[in-house]
């Protein structure tokens, strides 16, 4: 069966020159993939006309015109209420109508969250969706949620994150029983707080493969397959990590740029530095899932390039293929049932 | 006037071979510094006997025997209640008695916090001390607190962190009016939570140089002189950052170790890599302050080497020299007065 995905073509820092080209690449990789590019029809057509590969897949993509674009810094509530014909809104509407199975956008996170939640609604038992992303580790990658959609999450909400994340990791990464860690701190008198302790009890009592507390450095050690945390902490960890990585890149460049000798060494070391850069390329892990919605919505980094946006489309493809929405719905229903009894 | 500091000589992963050697180095750098090494008198004397420099400073150090040591993984409450003659406890007692002006320890953070709080008590108006550390940035360094001593901090507590941190930064870094940022997240519908919004209002109404919200990546951009946050988030950010740095180091090494050619390139690049490593050496920023106590206590990394432990002693020296306790006391008293009126 064909897998159909809508692309918010105008979303992100670069828009159509990235999203459409990445889409054509995805069509060449996944033979059962069908795409709907949503945005200004003339601009999308112009990009397709420039793309020699596009001609091969004309039976597997279409264009849906949208007259507006959500700006990267636009207020989510304005985007939701005033821009009914934005490429983002129309791309999500296509999921709601069942025209496509998933939507991918590199647009404004807050707007994507607000519009997805309004249009698609959340799964019964889930109040707000959570954002799950892949993170590089010393031995591959791990997953983490929530990365910023929910603050002050209660133990019951953190348990739902674990349930949803576990299913997504199980089926997209083919791990029978993903190990789950709860983010905590260890450097003090009484570890964590009441909220964390209660969440840990709930996780222990569940059927999930919960292995206990993890600390910030465990994310990158790859201690577990899934790190569960509140969105405030998740977002702080993610941004701080990006900050450290940039700073280290800055100092590495500085050391190689110091004088004529170090510049020559930089030339010699180019292949090694390229290999190093490739091993940490954040684009490899692009494509965060908005879990908890009644439809698949994948958020790409705003600044994604073609290869990186391709990864986000691939994430959507994997989730559709794994039918994760139905699986999350039935698992959450089971949990709700168990709580009642 | 002499500046007197007690050293928990047995504390940390390495104990005496690091703490005593670093102490002698500090005596050679700061001519008005006097040290009291606290720990097993025979072991300390043996280390001093091996050290040729130690003979030059016999009039500026002494040894106070302590028969016990707090283990790195020991429960803080056991350390507090059962080990009354630990090197950590005795070193802190010396601050309480006024024999020394400050104490430096590389021991167990939780135990150091519990014992310091019990022995020294907190400044009037401060409930629990906060941990402030220096962090490297793209343009130098910044400071951050709390790094893990307080969870679920209320707006009033976060304001006190800002007051204490601002004074410490002002006088140890000689910055007339340190800029202060409040750690928040930006990637979602409604930024932050009620707690953060209320804290921001309190900071705006204060006399502090508050510049607004910062995100995790701003720590390493050096956007502000002082980042204020709850201890849970601060610890998560710190540990996640350490994790990323280790992972990047791991991949850099891996890229240079790939084959015989990359190993040769590594040899050529050695001076550059050394320079890079030096620019990010966490030892340069060793020495976190336990702010809010009625005495100066500096926490060194447990795994600190000689140069790194020296930095922690230097931090203690700077804080004593700047008389920060008296300054924090009077500033907090003013704030309390203002709240009452």
PDB file of C-alpha atoms in Angstrom, chain B residues 142-238:
ATOM      1  CA  UNK B 142      30.122  32.899  32.405  1.00  0.00           C
ATOM      2  CA  UNK B 143      28.644  31.820  35.747  1.00  0.00           C
ATOM      3  CA  UNK B 144      25.595  29.725  36.445  1.00  0.00           C
ATOM      4  CA  UNK B 145      23.549  28.869  39.505  1.00  0.00           C
ATOM      5  CA  UNK B 146      21.956  26.751  40.871  1.00  0.00           C
ATOM      6  CA  UNK B 147      23.808  23.677  39.586  1.00  0.00           C
ATOM      7  CA  UNK B 148      21.943  21.109  41.624  1.00  0.00           C
ATOM      8  CA  UNK B 149      21.406  21.984  45.273  1.00  0.00           C
ATOM      9  CA  UNK B 150      17.784  23.135  45.010  1.00  0.00           C
ATOM     10  CA  UNK B 151      14.892  21.609  43.113  1.00  0.00           C
ATOM     11  CA  UNK B 152      11.473  23.202  42.524  1.00  0.00           C
ATOM     12  CA  UNK B 153      12.853  26.662  43.359  1.00  0.00           C
ATOM     13  CA  UNK B 154      10.191  29.326  43.849  1.00  0.00           C
ATOM     14  CA  UNK B 155      10.523  32.827  42.305  1.00  0.00           C
ATOM     15  CA  UNK B 156      11.736  34.289  45.617  1.00  0.00           C
ATOM     16  CA  UNK B 157      14.500  31.669  45.823  1.00  0.00           C
ATOM     17  CA  UNK B 158      15.549  32.319  42.207  1.00  0.00           C
ATOM     18  CA  UNK B 159      15.719  36.046  43.004  1.00  0.00           C
ATOM     19  CA  UNK B 160      18.030  35.274  45.947  1.00  0.00           C
ATOM     20  CA  UNK B 161      20.244  33.182  43.625  1.00  0.00           C
ATOM     21  CA  UNK B 162      20.479  36.210  41.343  1.00  0.00           C
ATOM     22  CA  UNK B 163      21.333  38.534  44.244  1.00  0.00           C
ATOM     23  CA  UNK B 164      24.044  36.229  45.625  1.00  0.00           C
ATOM     24  CA  UNK B 165      25.464  35.308  42.217  1.00  0.00           C
ATOM     25  CA  UNK B 166      25.585  38.916  41.095  1.00  0.00           C
ATOM     26  CA  UNK B 167      27.652  39.923  44.139  1.00  0.00           C
ATOM     27  CA  UNK B 168      30.030  36.981  43.759  1.00  0.00           C
ATOM     28  CA  UNK B 169      30.576  37.699  40.049  1.00  0.00           C
ATOM     29  CA  UNK B 170      30.943  41.446  40.639  1.00  0.00           C
ATOM     30  CA  UNK B 171      33.729  41.076  43.172  1.00  0.00           C
ATOM     31  CA  UNK B 172      35.602  37.992  41.971  1.00  0.00           C
ATOM     32  CA  UNK B 173      35.497  38.928  38.275  1.00  0.00           C
ATOM     33  CA  UNK B 174      35.604  42.718  38.726  1.00  0.00           C
ATOM     34  CA  UNK B 175      32.510  43.385  36.662  1.00  0.00           C
ATOM     35  CA  UNK B 176      30.734  46.516  37.908  1.00  0.00           C
ATOM     36  CA  UNK B 177      27.229  45.379  37.090  1.00  0.00           C
ATOM     37  CA  UNK B 178      27.069  41.753  35.889  1.00  0.00           C
ATOM     38  CA  UNK B 179      24.347  41.040  33.318  1.00  0.00           C
ATOM     39  CA  UNK B 180      21.890  38.375  34.433  1.00  0.00           C
ATOM     40  CA  UNK B 181      19.759  36.041  32.310  1.00  0.00           C
ATOM     41  CA  UNK B 182      16.959  33.739  33.468  1.00  0.00           C
ATOM     42  CA  UNK B 183      17.073  30.280  31.863  1.00  0.00           C
ATOM     43  CA  UNK B 184      13.917  29.555  29.892  1.00  0.00           C
ATOM     44  CA  UNK B 185      12.775  27.665  26.807  1.00  0.00           C
ATOM     45  CA  UNK B 186      11.593  29.238  23.617  1.00  0.00           C
ATOM     46  CA  UNK B 187      10.448  26.393  21.451  1.00  0.00           C
ATOM     47  CA  UNK B 188       6.806  26.301  22.286  1.00  0.00           C
ATOM     48  CA  UNK B 189       3.414  27.895  22.330  1.00  0.00           C
ATOM     49  CA  UNK B 190       3.565  29.594  25.685  1.00  0.00           C
ATOM     50  CA  UNK B 191       7.153  30.144  26.713  1.00  0.00           C
ATOM     51  CA  UNK B 192       8.136  28.887  30.147  1.00  0.00           C
ATOM     52  CA  UNK B 193       5.712  28.494  33.015  1.00  0.00           C
ATOM     53  CA  UNK B 194       4.088  30.670  35.661  1.00  0.00           C
ATOM     54  CA  UNK B 195       7.069  30.267  37.995  1.00  0.00           C
ATOM     55  CA  UNK B 196       9.490  31.604  35.389  1.00  0.00           C
ATOM     56  CA  UNK B 197       7.208  34.478  34.449  1.00  0.00           C
ATOM     57  CA  UNK B 198       6.843  35.527  38.092  1.00  0.00           C
ATOM     58  CA  UNK B 199      10.602  35.267  38.624  1.00  0.00           C
ATOM     59  CA  UNK B 200      11.171  37.480  35.605  1.00  0.00           C
ATOM     60  CA  UNK B 201       8.842  40.108  37.090  1.00  0.00           C
ATOM     61  CA  UNK B 202      10.748  40.016  40.409  1.00  0.00           C
ATOM     62  CA  UNK B 203      14.073  40.387  38.594  1.00  0.00           C
ATOM     63  CA  UNK B 204      12.767  43.311  36.543  1.00  0.00           C
ATOM     64  CA  UNK B 205      11.629  45.065  39.730  1.00  0.00           C
ATOM     65  CA  UNK B 206      15.016  44.541  41.431  1.00  0.00           C
ATOM     66  CA  UNK B 207      18.141  46.679  41.178  1.00  0.00           C
ATOM     67  CA  UNK B 208      19.980  43.877  39.413  1.00  0.00           C
ATOM     68  CA  UNK B 209      21.197  44.171  35.816  1.00  0.00           C
ATOM     69  CA  UNK B 210      18.607  41.683  34.537  1.00  0.00           C
ATOM     70  CA  UNK B 211      18.514  41.416  30.741  1.00  0.00           C
ATOM     71  CA  UNK B 212      15.704  38.875  30.311  1.00  0.00           C
ATOM     72  CA  UNK B 213      15.323  35.245  29.314  1.00  0.00           C
ATOM     73  CA  UNK B 214      18.167  33.157  27.924  1.00  0.00           C
ATOM     74  CA  UNK B 215      18.044  29.652  26.406  1.00  0.00           C
ATOM     75  CA  UNK B 216      20.376  26.689  26.903  1.00  0.00           C
ATOM     76  CA  UNK B 217      22.661  27.630  24.006  1.00  0.00           C
ATOM     77  CA  UNK B 218      23.102  31.161  25.396  1.00  0.00           C
ATOM     78  CA  UNK B 219      25.144  29.702  28.270  1.00  0.00           C
ATOM     79  CA  UNK B 220      27.974  28.890  25.849  1.00  0.00           C
ATOM     80  CA  UNK B 221      27.501  31.945  23.666  1.00  0.00           C
ATOM     81  CA  UNK B 222      28.359  34.001  26.748  1.00  0.00           C
ATOM     82  CA  UNK B 223      25.230  36.123  26.277  1.00  0.00           C
ATOM     83  CA  UNK B 224      25.229  37.137  29.967  1.00  0.00           C
ATOM     84  CA  UNK B 225      27.665  37.164  32.928  1.00  0.00           C
ATOM     85  CA  UNK B 226      25.331  35.104  35.114  1.00  0.00           C
ATOM     86  CA  UNK B 227      22.691  32.508  34.223  1.00  0.00           C
ATOM     87  CA  UNK B 228      20.069  31.927  36.920  1.00  0.00           C
ATOM     88  CA  UNK B 229      18.041  28.703  37.040  1.00  0.00           C
ATOM     89  CA  UNK B 230      16.544  26.053  39.268  1.00  0.00           C
ATOM     90  CA  UNK B 231      18.995  23.371  40.405  1.00  0.00           C
ATOM     91  CA  UNK B 232      17.280  20.582  38.484  1.00  0.00           C
ATOM     92  CA  UNK B 233      17.600  22.397  35.163  1.00  0.00           C
ATOM     93  CA  UNK B 234      21.079  23.656  36.002  1.00  0.00           C
ATOM     94  CA  UNK B 235      22.299  20.170  36.788  1.00  0.00           C
ATOM     95  CA  UNK B 236      20.667  18.704  33.671  1.00  0.00           C
ATOM     96  CA  UNK B 237      22.278  21.413  31.516  1.00  0.00           C
ATOM     97  CA  UNK B 238      25.687  20.866  33.142  1.00  0.00           C
TER      98      UNK B 238
END
